[in-house]
């Protein structure tokens, strides 16, 4: 029996991505016939926190799992990886901090990374008119890492003046999870601001309704819509038939992670997994995945979203 650790924030009213994660795992379990092929899923709640990541990883290690899929939050992932100590492969469908694959050789990305998103944001700002920009974050591992990279990219642009206060700025970039970002808007006076930029977590269909009482233009730098992934047509259609919509960010990445685990362990309990993972091309719903020496799949499916006429729509794709 091959045991797969499944971990993310599974708390009631927890992460905004909870349904996405659970649906992806359960659909993959059914479609890939995991039980019939001798795979067992071991679920652990990591609460998307530092301590939760450590506890979940300790529990999964004690249960002798062969691989892990999940740890959506970078803070939970970082501390979980310290516990796994390179003993098993860990597939990250949503945790995007660059340090994860740089510091841990058993971490494998199935999503984009913060530095690539920062470069996309830099390219978007290159041609903007001169303005004063405030950059904030929610003190999470992801928030600190991505905002630091954005500052590094934008502070050298001559058309941008970075401001230490909201009052002196006319535009804002805020990096944080969904709930923290909404709270930031609710708690701050934004009279001087004409445009607000969010990042990946805010690509949610409920965002326009949540922000319908503000006058500022809202833009989100995130990932492209799942329907744009042509190799995932079958999975997208199956999802649509069941939930009358397309999957949200990180669903396909989570499904793809489980596809790779099944291929890796289907023929043997492979103790040489690091070499095998980096020397082979893996067939998944998001296309062929090839990991580099750092475990980076170089998955760049970014998109720029905007609230237009009470809808969150894609205005530009970048990959």
PDB file of C-alpha atoms in Angstrom:
ATOM      1  CA  UNK A   1       0.000   0.000   0.000  1.00  0.00           C
ATOM      2  CA  UNK A   2       1.349   3.409  -1.028  1.00  0.00           C
ATOM      3  CA  UNK A   3       0.319   6.104   1.445  1.00  0.00           C
ATOM      4  CA  UNK A   4      -0.117   9.683   0.180  1.00  0.00           C
ATOM      5  CA  UNK A   5      -0.233  12.494   2.699  1.00  0.00           C
ATOM      6  CA  UNK A   6      -2.929  15.087   1.908  1.00  0.00           C
ATOM      7  CA  UNK A   7      -2.575  18.313   3.859  1.00  0.00           C
ATOM      8  CA  UNK A   8      -3.913  21.865   3.798  1.00  0.00           C
ATOM      9  CA  UNK A   9      -6.199  24.027   5.918  1.00  0.00           C
ATOM     10  CA  UNK A  10      -9.176  21.716   6.412  1.00  0.00           C
ATOM     11  CA  UNK A  11     -10.772  23.708   9.244  1.00  0.00           C
ATOM     12  CA  UNK A  12     -14.467  24.677   9.100  1.00  0.00           C
ATOM     13  CA  UNK A  13     -14.571  28.202   7.631  1.00  0.00           C
ATOM     14  CA  UNK A  14     -10.817  27.948   7.066  1.00  0.00           C
ATOM     15  CA  UNK A  15      -8.918  28.763   3.887  1.00  0.00           C
ATOM     16  CA  UNK A  16     -10.749  30.242   0.898  1.00  0.00           C
ATOM     17  CA  UNK A  17      -9.139  27.404  -1.114  1.00  0.00           C
ATOM     18  CA  UNK A  18     -10.501  24.595   1.059  1.00  0.00           C
ATOM     19  CA  UNK A  19     -13.248  23.436  -1.328  1.00  0.00           C
ATOM     20  CA  UNK A  20     -10.853  23.638  -4.269  1.00  0.00           C
ATOM     21  CA  UNK A  21      -8.311  21.411  -2.536  1.00  0.00           C
ATOM     22  CA  UNK A  22     -10.796  18.818  -1.305  1.00  0.00           C
ATOM     23  CA  UNK A  23     -12.634  18.633  -4.631  1.00  0.00           C
ATOM     24  CA  UNK A  24      -9.396  18.190  -6.560  1.00  0.00           C
ATOM     25  CA  UNK A  25      -8.181  15.381  -4.310  1.00  0.00           C
ATOM     26  CA  UNK A  26     -11.510  13.534  -4.313  1.00  0.00           C
ATOM     27  CA  UNK A  27     -11.986  13.855  -8.073  1.00  0.00           C
ATOM     28  CA  UNK A  28      -8.461  12.582  -8.668  1.00  0.00           C
ATOM     29  CA  UNK A  29      -9.010   9.744  -6.202  1.00  0.00           C
ATOM     30  CA  UNK A  30     -12.048   8.620  -8.176  1.00  0.00           C
ATOM     31  CA  UNK A  31     -10.757   9.208 -11.703  1.00  0.00           C
ATOM     32  CA  UNK A  32      -7.324   7.710 -11.105  1.00  0.00           C
ATOM     33  CA  UNK A  33      -8.805   4.747  -9.205  1.00  0.00           C
ATOM     34  CA  UNK A  34      -6.379   5.217  -6.342  1.00  0.00           C
ATOM     35  CA  UNK A  35      -7.874   2.616  -4.011  1.00  0.00           C
ATOM     36  CA  UNK A  36      -7.946  -0.025  -6.732  1.00  0.00           C
ATOM     37  CA  UNK A  37      -4.288   0.691  -7.528  1.00  0.00           C
ATOM     38  CA  UNK A  38      -3.202   0.330  -3.906  1.00  0.00           C
ATOM     39  CA  UNK A  39      -2.978   3.983  -2.863  1.00  0.00           C
ATOM     40  CA  UNK A  40      -4.270   5.249   0.485  1.00  0.00           C
ATOM     41  CA  UNK A  41      -4.901   8.911   1.226  1.00  0.00           C
ATOM     42  CA  UNK A  42      -3.916  10.130   4.699  1.00  0.00           C
ATOM     43  CA  UNK A  43      -5.544  13.490   5.521  1.00  0.00           C
ATOM     44  CA  UNK A  44      -4.010  16.018   7.935  1.00  0.00           C
ATOM     45  CA  UNK A  45      -5.107  19.570   8.713  1.00  0.00           C
ATOM     46  CA  UNK A  46      -2.153  22.001   8.644  1.00  0.00           C
ATOM     47  CA  UNK A  47      -4.370  25.032   9.463  1.00  0.00           C
ATOM     48  CA  UNK A  48      -2.237  27.079   6.992  1.00  0.00           C
ATOM     49  CA  UNK A  49       0.011  28.022   9.923  1.00  0.00           C
ATOM     50  CA  UNK A  50       3.606  27.519  11.036  1.00  0.00           C
ATOM     51  CA  UNK A  51       2.687  25.257  13.963  1.00  0.00           C
ATOM     52  CA  UNK A  52       0.002  23.502  11.951  1.00  0.00           C
ATOM     53  CA  UNK A  53       2.502  22.669   9.219  1.00  0.00           C
ATOM     54  CA  UNK A  54       4.903  21.157  11.750  1.00  0.00           C
ATOM     55  CA  UNK A  55       2.204  19.101  13.443  1.00  0.00           C
ATOM     56  CA  UNK A  56       0.699  17.833  10.183  1.00  0.00           C
ATOM     57  CA  UNK A  57       4.141  16.852   8.876  1.00  0.00           C
ATOM     58  CA  UNK A  58       5.001  15.085  12.132  1.00  0.00           C
ATOM     59  CA  UNK A  59       1.761  13.107  12.019  1.00  0.00           C
ATOM     60  CA  UNK A  60       2.216  12.182   8.367  1.00  0.00           C
ATOM     61  CA  UNK A  61       5.824  11.161   8.978  1.00  0.00           C
ATOM     62  CA  UNK A  62       4.745   8.952  11.868  1.00  0.00           C
ATOM     63  CA  UNK A  63       2.222   7.311   9.542  1.00  0.00           C
ATOM     64  CA  UNK A  64       5.075   6.630   7.112  1.00  0.00           C
ATOM     65  CA  UNK A  65       3.590   8.259   4.027  1.00  0.00           C
ATOM     66  CA  UNK A  66       5.512   7.838   0.790  1.00  0.00           C
ATOM     67  CA  UNK A  67       4.723  11.315  -0.589  1.00  0.00           C
ATOM     68  CA  UNK A  68       2.741  14.433   0.300  1.00  0.00           C
ATOM     69  CA  UNK A  69       0.450  16.636  -1.779  1.00  0.00           C
ATOM     70  CA  UNK A  70      -0.681  19.986  -0.414  1.00  0.00           C
ATOM     71  CA  UNK A  71       0.465  22.478   2.215  1.00  0.00           C
ATOM     72  CA  UNK A  72      -1.160  25.313   0.265  1.00  0.00           C
ATOM     73  CA  UNK A  73       0.204  28.086   2.510  1.00  0.00           C
ATOM     74  CA  UNK A  74       3.931  28.840   2.151  1.00  0.00           C
ATOM     75  CA  UNK A  75       4.283  29.255   5.929  1.00  0.00           C
ATOM     76  CA  UNK A  76       2.861  25.783   6.586  1.00  0.00           C
ATOM     77  CA  UNK A  77       4.832  24.280   3.700  1.00  0.00           C
ATOM     78  CA  UNK A  78       8.164  25.708   4.873  1.00  0.00           C
ATOM     79  CA  UNK A  79       7.846  24.298   8.370  1.00  0.00           C
ATOM     80  CA  UNK A  80       6.431  20.991   7.166  1.00  0.00           C
ATOM     81  CA  UNK A  81       9.390  20.549   4.827  1.00  0.00           C
ATOM     82  CA  UNK A  82      11.752  20.970   7.770  1.00  0.00           C
ATOM     83  CA  UNK A  83      10.055  18.001   9.451  1.00  0.00           C
ATOM     84  CA  UNK A  84      10.096  15.797   6.342  1.00  0.00           C
ATOM     85  CA  UNK A  85      13.858  16.456   6.140  1.00  0.00           C
ATOM     86  CA  UNK A  86      14.200  15.327   2.501  1.00  0.00           C
ATOM     87  CA  UNK A  87      12.937  11.819   3.255  1.00  0.00           C
ATOM     88  CA  UNK A  88       9.919  11.934   0.919  1.00  0.00           C
ATOM     89  CA  UNK A  89       8.810  14.021  -2.100  1.00  0.00           C
ATOM     90  CA  UNK A  90       6.429  16.870  -1.323  1.00  0.00           C
ATOM     91  CA  UNK A  91       4.345  18.298  -4.167  1.00  0.00           C
ATOM     92  CA  UNK A  92       3.284  21.928  -3.762  1.00  0.00           C
ATOM     93  CA  UNK A  93       0.224  22.927  -5.828  1.00  0.00           C
ATOM     94  CA  UNK A  94      -0.179  26.390  -4.260  1.00  0.00           C
ATOM     95  CA  UNK A  95       2.704  27.392  -1.952  1.00  0.00           C
ATOM     96  CA  UNK A  96       4.721  29.836  -4.054  1.00  0.00           C
ATOM     97  CA  UNK A  97       7.627  31.187  -1.940  1.00  0.00           C
ATOM     98  CA  UNK A  98      10.896  30.763  -3.878  1.00  0.00           C
ATOM     99  CA  UNK A  99      12.775  29.555  -0.816  1.00  0.00           C
ATOM    100  CA  UNK A 100      10.764  26.326  -0.681  1.00  0.00           C
ATOM    101  CA  UNK A 101      12.480  24.596  -3.604  1.00  0.00           C
ATOM    102  CA  UNK A 102      15.761  26.452  -3.089  1.00  0.00           C
ATOM    103  CA  UNK A 103      16.109  25.282   0.524  1.00  0.00           C
ATOM    104  CA  UNK A 104      14.475  21.846   0.328  1.00  0.00           C
ATOM    105  CA  UNK A 105      15.501  19.358  -2.341  1.00  0.00           C
ATOM    106  CA  UNK A 106      12.386  17.242  -1.757  1.00  0.00           C
ATOM    107  CA  UNK A 107       9.985  20.089  -2.680  1.00  0.00           C
ATOM    108  CA  UNK A 108       8.403  20.041  -6.138  1.00  0.00           C
ATOM    109  CA  UNK A 109       6.395  22.915  -7.531  1.00  0.00           C
ATOM    110  CA  UNK A 110       3.244  22.335  -9.579  1.00  0.00           C
ATOM    111  CA  UNK A 111       2.427  26.051  -9.580  1.00  0.00           C
ATOM    112  CA  UNK A 112       4.091  29.372 -10.364  1.00  0.00           C
ATOM    113  CA  UNK A 113       6.558  30.971  -7.978  1.00  0.00           C
ATOM    114  CA  UNK A 114       6.696  34.398  -6.392  1.00  0.00           C
ATOM    115  CA  UNK A 115       9.675  35.662  -8.392  1.00  0.00           C
ATOM    116  CA  UNK A 116       7.936  34.909 -11.696  1.00  0.00           C
ATOM    117  CA  UNK A 117       4.774  36.692 -10.573  1.00  0.00           C
ATOM    118  CA  UNK A 118       6.883  39.665  -9.451  1.00  0.00           C
ATOM    119  CA  UNK A 119       8.450  39.811 -12.922  1.00  0.00           C
ATOM    120  CA  UNK A 120       5.001  39.778 -14.510  1.00  0.00           C
ATOM    121  CA  UNK A 121       3.932  42.665 -12.263  1.00  0.00           C
ATOM    122  CA  UNK A 122       7.135  44.557 -13.119  1.00  0.00           C
ATOM    123  CA  UNK A 123       6.434  44.192 -16.840  1.00  0.00           C
ATOM    124  CA  UNK A 124       2.923  45.529 -16.344  1.00  0.00           C
ATOM    125  CA  UNK A 125       4.189  48.598 -14.489  1.00  0.00           C
ATOM    126  CA  UNK A 126       6.911  49.461 -17.011  1.00  0.00           C
ATOM    127  CA  UNK A 127       4.594  51.511 -19.200  1.00  0.00           C
ATOM    128  CA  UNK A 128       2.370  53.052 -16.548  1.00  0.00           C
ATOM    129  CA  UNK A 129       2.236  56.790 -16.007  1.00  0.00           C
ATOM    130  CA  UNK A 130       4.216  58.268 -13.154  1.00  0.00           C
ATOM    131  CA  UNK A 131       2.593  57.647  -9.787  1.00  0.00           C
ATOM    132  CA  UNK A 132       3.170  57.047  -6.091  1.00  0.00           C
ATOM    133  CA  UNK A 133       2.740  53.446  -4.974  1.00  0.00           C
ATOM    134  CA  UNK A 134       2.196  51.934  -1.535  1.00  0.00           C
ATOM    135  CA  UNK A 135       3.042  48.211  -1.193  1.00  0.00           C
ATOM    136  CA  UNK A 136       1.626  46.314   1.782  1.00  0.00           C
ATOM    137  CA  UNK A 137       1.343  42.699   2.955  1.00  0.00           C
ATOM    138  CA  UNK A 138      -0.289  40.552   5.627  1.00  0.00           C
ATOM    139  CA  UNK A 139       2.924  39.410   7.372  1.00  0.00           C
ATOM    140  CA  UNK A 140       2.528  35.860   6.071  1.00  0.00           C
ATOM    141  CA  UNK A 141       5.499  34.012   4.536  1.00  0.00           C
ATOM    142  CA  UNK A 142       3.961  34.512   1.092  1.00  0.00           C
ATOM    143  CA  UNK A 143       3.032  38.127   1.774  1.00  0.00           C
ATOM    144  CA  UNK A 144       6.499  39.096   2.961  1.00  0.00           C
ATOM    145  CA  UNK A 145       8.309  37.171   0.210  1.00  0.00           C
ATOM    146  CA  UNK A 146       6.247  38.394  -2.736  1.00  0.00           C
ATOM    147  CA  UNK A 147       5.977  42.007  -1.584  1.00  0.00           C
ATOM    148  CA  UNK A 148       9.763  42.116  -1.076  1.00  0.00           C
ATOM    149  CA  UNK A 149      10.314  40.842  -4.605  1.00  0.00           C
ATOM    150  CA  UNK A 150       7.840  43.371  -6.018  1.00  0.00           C
ATOM    151  CA  UNK A 151       9.592  46.225  -4.188  1.00  0.00           C
ATOM    152  CA  UNK A 152      12.940  45.014  -5.517  1.00  0.00           C
ATOM    153  CA  UNK A 153      11.566  45.034  -9.073  1.00  0.00           C
ATOM    154  CA  UNK A 154       9.677  48.326  -8.932  1.00  0.00           C
ATOM    155  CA  UNK A 155      11.949  50.559  -6.871  1.00  0.00           C
ATOM    156  CA  UNK A 156      14.347  50.942  -9.820  1.00  0.00           C
ATOM    157  CA  UNK A 157      11.635  52.090 -12.248  1.00  0.00           C
ATOM    158  CA  UNK A 158      11.783  55.818 -12.934  1.00  0.00           C
ATOM    159  CA  UNK A 159       8.021  56.140 -13.359  1.00  0.00           C
ATOM    160  CA  UNK A 160       7.275  54.839  -9.857  1.00  0.00           C
ATOM    161  CA  UNK A 161       7.834  56.463  -6.498  1.00  0.00           C
ATOM    162  CA  UNK A 162       7.352  54.080  -3.580  1.00  0.00           C
ATOM    163  CA  UNK A 163       5.537  55.521  -0.579  1.00  0.00           C
ATOM    164  CA  UNK A 164       5.770  54.429   3.050  1.00  0.00           C
ATOM    165  CA  UNK A 165       2.228  55.573   3.784  1.00  0.00           C
ATOM    166  CA  UNK A 166      -1.130  55.091   2.118  1.00  0.00           C
ATOM    167  CA  UNK A 167      -1.959  58.789   2.494  1.00  0.00           C
ATOM    168  CA  UNK A 168       0.921  59.827   0.230  1.00  0.00           C
ATOM    169  CA  UNK A 169       0.171  57.250  -2.475  1.00  0.00           C
ATOM    170  CA  UNK A 170      -2.330  57.132  -5.312  1.00  0.00           C
ATOM    171  CA  UNK A 171      -2.083  53.393  -5.977  1.00  0.00           C
ATOM    172  CA  UNK A 172      -1.735  50.316  -3.759  1.00  0.00           C
ATOM    173  CA  UNK A 173      -0.374  46.819  -4.188  1.00  0.00           C
ATOM    174  CA  UNK A 174      -1.455  44.541  -1.355  1.00  0.00           C
ATOM    175  CA  UNK A 175      -0.101  40.992  -1.032  1.00  0.00           C
ATOM    176  CA  UNK A 176      -2.000  38.694   1.291  1.00  0.00           C
ATOM    177  CA  UNK A 177      -4.540  35.921   1.554  1.00  0.00           C
ATOM    178  CA  UNK A 178      -8.149  36.609   0.663  1.00  0.00           C
ATOM    179  CA  UNK A 179      -9.458  37.401   4.141  1.00  0.00           C
ATOM    180  CA  UNK A 180      -6.483  39.579   5.072  1.00  0.00           C
ATOM    181  CA  UNK A 181      -6.798  41.544   1.835  1.00  0.00           C
ATOM    182  CA  UNK A 182     -10.491  42.245   2.351  1.00  0.00           C
ATOM    183  CA  UNK A 183      -9.804  43.264   5.947  1.00  0.00           C
ATOM    184  CA  UNK A 184      -7.089  45.649   4.754  1.00  0.00           C
ATOM    185  CA  UNK A 185      -9.597  47.435   2.515  1.00  0.00           C
ATOM    186  CA  UNK A 186     -12.199  47.615   5.268  1.00  0.00           C
ATOM    187  CA  UNK A 187      -9.808  49.010   7.869  1.00  0.00           C
ATOM    188  CA  UNK A 188      -8.033  51.728   5.873  1.00  0.00           C
ATOM    189  CA  UNK A 189      -8.963  55.162   4.568  1.00  0.00           C
ATOM    190  CA  UNK A 190      -8.372  55.111   0.808  1.00  0.00           C
ATOM    191  CA  UNK A 191      -9.428  58.597  -0.295  1.00  0.00           C
ATOM    192  CA  UNK A 192      -6.155  59.288  -2.113  1.00  0.00           C
ATOM    193  CA  UNK A 193      -6.152  55.923  -3.914  1.00  0.00           C
ATOM    194  CA  UNK A 194      -7.487  55.498  -7.463  1.00  0.00           C
ATOM    195  CA  UNK A 195      -6.356  51.918  -8.149  1.00  0.00           C
ATOM    196  CA  UNK A 196      -5.804  48.825  -5.981  1.00  0.00           C
ATOM    197  CA  UNK A 197      -3.736  45.833  -7.095  1.00  0.00           C
ATOM    198  CA  UNK A 198      -4.095  42.453  -5.392  1.00  0.00           C
ATOM    199  CA  UNK A 199      -2.318  39.158  -6.045  1.00  0.00           C
ATOM    200  CA  UNK A 200      -3.161  35.496  -6.627  1.00  0.00           C
ATOM    201  CA  UNK A 201      -5.457  34.713  -3.668  1.00  0.00           C
ATOM    202  CA  UNK A 202      -7.987  37.330  -4.779  1.00  0.00           C
ATOM    203  CA  UNK A 203      -8.941  35.586  -8.020  1.00  0.00           C
ATOM    204  CA  UNK A 204     -12.350  34.669  -6.645  1.00  0.00           C
ATOM    205  CA  UNK A 205     -15.790  35.084  -8.266  1.00  0.00           C
ATOM    206  CA  UNK A 206     -17.202  36.639  -5.087  1.00  0.00           C
ATOM    207  CA  UNK A 207     -14.632  39.467  -5.086  1.00  0.00           C
ATOM    208  CA  UNK A 208     -16.722  42.041  -7.054  1.00  0.00           C
ATOM    209  CA  UNK A 209     -19.650  41.688  -4.669  1.00  0.00           C
ATOM    210  CA  UNK A 210     -17.337  41.904  -1.673  1.00  0.00           C
ATOM    211  CA  UNK A 211     -15.834  45.166  -2.947  1.00  0.00           C
ATOM    212  CA  UNK A 212     -18.956  46.713  -4.468  1.00  0.00           C
ATOM    213  CA  UNK A 213     -18.857  49.627  -2.025  1.00  0.00           C
ATOM    214  CA  UNK A 214     -15.474  51.034  -3.086  1.00  0.00           C
ATOM    215  CA  UNK A 215     -14.820  53.473  -5.916  1.00  0.00           C
ATOM    216  CA  UNK A 216     -11.265  52.453  -6.798  1.00  0.00           C
ATOM    217  CA  UNK A 217     -10.389  50.381  -9.846  1.00  0.00           C
ATOM    218  CA  UNK A 218      -9.477  46.837  -8.740  1.00  0.00           C
ATOM    219  CA  UNK A 219      -6.904  44.642 -10.516  1.00  0.00           C
ATOM    220  CA  UNK A 220      -5.631  41.184  -9.533  1.00  0.00           C
ATOM    221  CA  UNK A 221      -2.348  39.658 -10.703  1.00  0.00           C
ATOM    222  CA  UNK A 222      -3.008  35.924 -10.502  1.00  0.00           C
ATOM    223  CA  UNK A 223      -3.307  32.785 -12.582  1.00  0.00           C
ATOM    224  CA  UNK A 224      -5.153  32.229 -15.833  1.00  0.00           C
ATOM    225  CA  UNK A 225      -8.663  30.791 -15.854  1.00  0.00           C
ATOM    226  CA  UNK A 226      -8.763  26.992 -15.773  1.00  0.00           C
ATOM    227  CA  UNK A 227     -10.771  26.944 -19.015  1.00  0.00           C
ATOM    228  CA  UNK A 228      -7.683  28.302 -20.819  1.00  0.00           C
ATOM    229  CA  UNK A 229      -5.760  25.104 -20.047  1.00  0.00           C
ATOM    230  CA  UNK A 230      -6.619  23.078 -23.154  1.00  0.00           C
ATOM    231  CA  UNK A 231      -5.017  19.869 -21.895  1.00  0.00           C
ATOM    232  CA  UNK A 232      -7.452  19.916 -18.950  1.00  0.00           C
ATOM    233  CA  UNK A 233     -10.619  20.005 -21.079  1.00  0.00           C
ATOM    234  CA  UNK A 234     -11.878  16.633 -19.845  1.00  0.00           C
ATOM    235  CA  UNK A 235     -11.319  17.514 -16.182  1.00  0.00           C
ATOM    236  CA  UNK A 236     -12.790  20.990 -16.634  1.00  0.00           C
ATOM    237  CA  UNK A 237     -15.910  19.561 -18.290  1.00  0.00           C
ATOM    238  CA  UNK A 238     -16.333  16.968 -15.551  1.00  0.00           C
ATOM    239  CA  UNK A 239     -16.039  19.689 -12.931  1.00  0.00           C
ATOM    240  CA  UNK A 240     -18.514  21.921 -14.767  1.00  0.00           C
ATOM    241  CA  UNK A 241     -21.121  19.156 -14.977  1.00  0.00           C
ATOM    242  CA  UNK A 242     -20.857  18.571 -11.240  1.00  0.00           C
ATOM    243  CA  UNK A 243     -20.630  22.150  -9.954  1.00  0.00           C
ATOM    244  CA  UNK A 244     -21.916  24.266 -12.921  1.00  0.00           C
ATOM    245  CA  UNK A 245     -18.725  26.298 -13.066  1.00  0.00           C
ATOM    246  CA  UNK A 246     -15.057  25.898 -13.884  1.00  0.00           C
ATOM    247  CA  UNK A 247     -12.476  25.073 -11.210  1.00  0.00           C
ATOM    248  CA  UNK A 248     -10.757  27.875  -9.325  1.00  0.00           C
ATOM    249  CA  UNK A 249      -7.038  28.555  -8.922  1.00  0.00           C
ATOM    250  CA  UNK A 250      -4.906  25.588  -7.770  1.00  0.00           C
ATOM    251  CA  UNK A 251      -7.504  22.886  -8.563  1.00  0.00           C
ATOM    252  CA  UNK A 252      -5.739  21.647 -11.693  1.00  0.00           C
ATOM    253  CA  UNK A 253      -2.344  21.924 -10.018  1.00  0.00           C
ATOM    254  CA  UNK A 254      -3.524  19.730  -7.132  1.00  0.00           C
ATOM    255  CA  UNK A 255      -5.031  17.190  -9.510  1.00  0.00           C
ATOM    256  CA  UNK A 256      -1.797  17.150 -11.542  1.00  0.00           C
ATOM    257  CA  UNK A 257       0.268  16.543  -8.387  1.00  0.00           C
ATOM    258  CA  UNK A 258      -1.704  13.380  -7.675  1.00  0.00           C
ATOM    259  CA  UNK A 259      -1.307  12.258 -11.284  1.00  0.00           C
ATOM    260  CA  UNK A 260       2.474  12.513 -10.869  1.00  0.00           C
ATOM    261  CA  UNK A 261       2.450  10.604  -7.569  1.00  0.00           C
ATOM    262  CA  UNK A 262       0.496   7.768  -9.166  1.00  0.00           C
ATOM    263  CA  UNK A 263       2.918   7.543 -12.086  1.00  0.00           C
ATOM    264  CA  UNK A 264       5.923   7.688  -9.751  1.00  0.00           C
ATOM    265  CA  UNK A 265       4.810   4.852  -7.482  1.00  0.00           C
ATOM    266  CA  UNK A 266       2.641   2.701  -9.743  1.00  0.00           C
ATOM    267  CA  UNK A 267       5.394   0.265 -10.704  1.00  0.00           C
ATOM    268  CA  UNK A 268       7.490   0.242  -7.573  1.00  0.00           C
ATOM    269  CA  UNK A 269       8.074   1.780  -4.181  1.00  0.00           C
ATOM    270  CA  UNK A 270      10.736   4.004  -5.700  1.00  0.00           C
ATOM    271  CA  UNK A 271      13.422   4.944  -3.174  1.00  0.00           C
ATOM    272  CA  UNK A 272      15.298   6.825  -5.909  1.00  0.00           C
ATOM    273  CA  UNK A 273      12.416   9.263  -6.361  1.00  0.00           C
ATOM    274  CA  UNK A 274      14.522  12.431  -6.653  1.00  0.00           C
ATOM    275  CA  UNK A 275      16.427  11.148  -9.671  1.00  0.00           C
ATOM    276  CA  UNK A 276      13.292   9.678 -11.261  1.00  0.00           C
ATOM    277  CA  UNK A 277      11.259  12.859 -10.797  1.00  0.00           C
ATOM    278  CA  UNK A 278      13.900  15.096 -12.384  1.00  0.00           C
ATOM    279  CA  UNK A 279      14.811  12.768 -15.243  1.00  0.00           C
ATOM    280  CA  UNK A 280      11.317  12.103 -16.604  1.00  0.00           C
ATOM    281  CA  UNK A 281       8.478  13.980 -18.257  1.00  0.00           C
ATOM    282  CA  UNK A 282       5.208  13.609 -16.368  1.00  0.00           C
ATOM    283  CA  UNK A 283       1.889  13.523 -18.206  1.00  0.00           C
ATOM    284  CA  UNK A 284      -0.728  15.579 -16.377  1.00  0.00           C
ATOM    285  CA  UNK A 285      -3.943  17.508 -16.909  1.00  0.00           C
ATOM    286  CA  UNK A 286      -1.929  20.745 -17.115  1.00  0.00           C
ATOM    287  CA  UNK A 287       0.363  19.320 -19.788  1.00  0.00           C
ATOM    288  CA  UNK A 288       3.800  17.720 -19.718  1.00  0.00           C
ATOM    289  CA  UNK A 289       5.628  18.548 -16.480  1.00  0.00           C
ATOM    290  CA  UNK A 290       9.428  18.492 -16.307  1.00  0.00           C
ATOM    291  CA  UNK A 291      11.171  19.378 -13.038  1.00  0.00           C
ATOM    292  CA  UNK A 292      14.507  21.195 -13.085  1.00  0.00           C
ATOM    293  CA  UNK A 293      17.340  20.584 -10.617  1.00  0.00           C
ATOM    294  CA  UNK A 294      15.528  22.635  -7.950  1.00  0.00           C
ATOM    295  CA  UNK A 295      12.199  20.835  -8.348  1.00  0.00           C
ATOM    296  CA  UNK A 296      10.692  23.770 -10.227  1.00  0.00           C
ATOM    297  CA  UNK A 297       8.232  22.858 -12.976  1.00  0.00           C
ATOM    298  CA  UNK A 298       8.427  26.421 -14.328  1.00  0.00           C
ATOM    299  CA  UNK A 299       4.646  26.668 -14.478  1.00  0.00           C
ATOM    300  CA  UNK A 300       3.921  30.200 -15.709  1.00  0.00           C
ATOM    301  CA  UNK A 301       0.208  30.573 -16.368  1.00  0.00           C
ATOM    302  CA  UNK A 302      -0.273  34.080 -15.030  1.00  0.00           C
ATOM    303  CA  UNK A 303      -3.100  36.433 -15.883  1.00  0.00           C
ATOM    304  CA  UNK A 304      -4.222  39.955 -15.101  1.00  0.00           C
ATOM    305  CA  UNK A 305      -7.796  40.196 -13.850  1.00  0.00           C
ATOM    306  CA  UNK A 306     -10.003  43.246 -13.386  1.00  0.00           C
ATOM    307  CA  UNK A 307     -13.430  43.969 -11.953  1.00  0.00           C
ATOM    308  CA  UNK A 308     -15.530  45.096 -14.910  1.00  0.00           C
ATOM    309  CA  UNK A 309     -19.315  45.624 -14.647  1.00  0.00           C
ATOM    310  CA  UNK A 310     -19.550  43.649 -11.384  1.00  0.00           C
ATOM    311  CA  UNK A 311     -17.606  40.699 -12.856  1.00  0.00           C
ATOM    312  CA  UNK A 312     -14.016  39.574 -12.346  1.00  0.00           C
ATOM    313  CA  UNK A 313     -12.636  39.040 -15.853  1.00  0.00           C
ATOM    314  CA  UNK A 314      -9.273  38.301 -17.452  1.00  0.00           C
ATOM    315  CA  UNK A 315      -7.826  41.276 -19.317  1.00  0.00           C
ATOM    316  CA  UNK A 316      -4.456  39.729 -20.170  1.00  0.00           C
ATOM    317  CA  UNK A 317      -2.800  36.291 -20.144  1.00  0.00           C
ATOM    318  CA  UNK A 318       0.926  35.744 -19.676  1.00  0.00           C
ATOM    319  CA  UNK A 319       2.730  32.414 -19.996  1.00  0.00           C
TER     320      UNK A 319
END
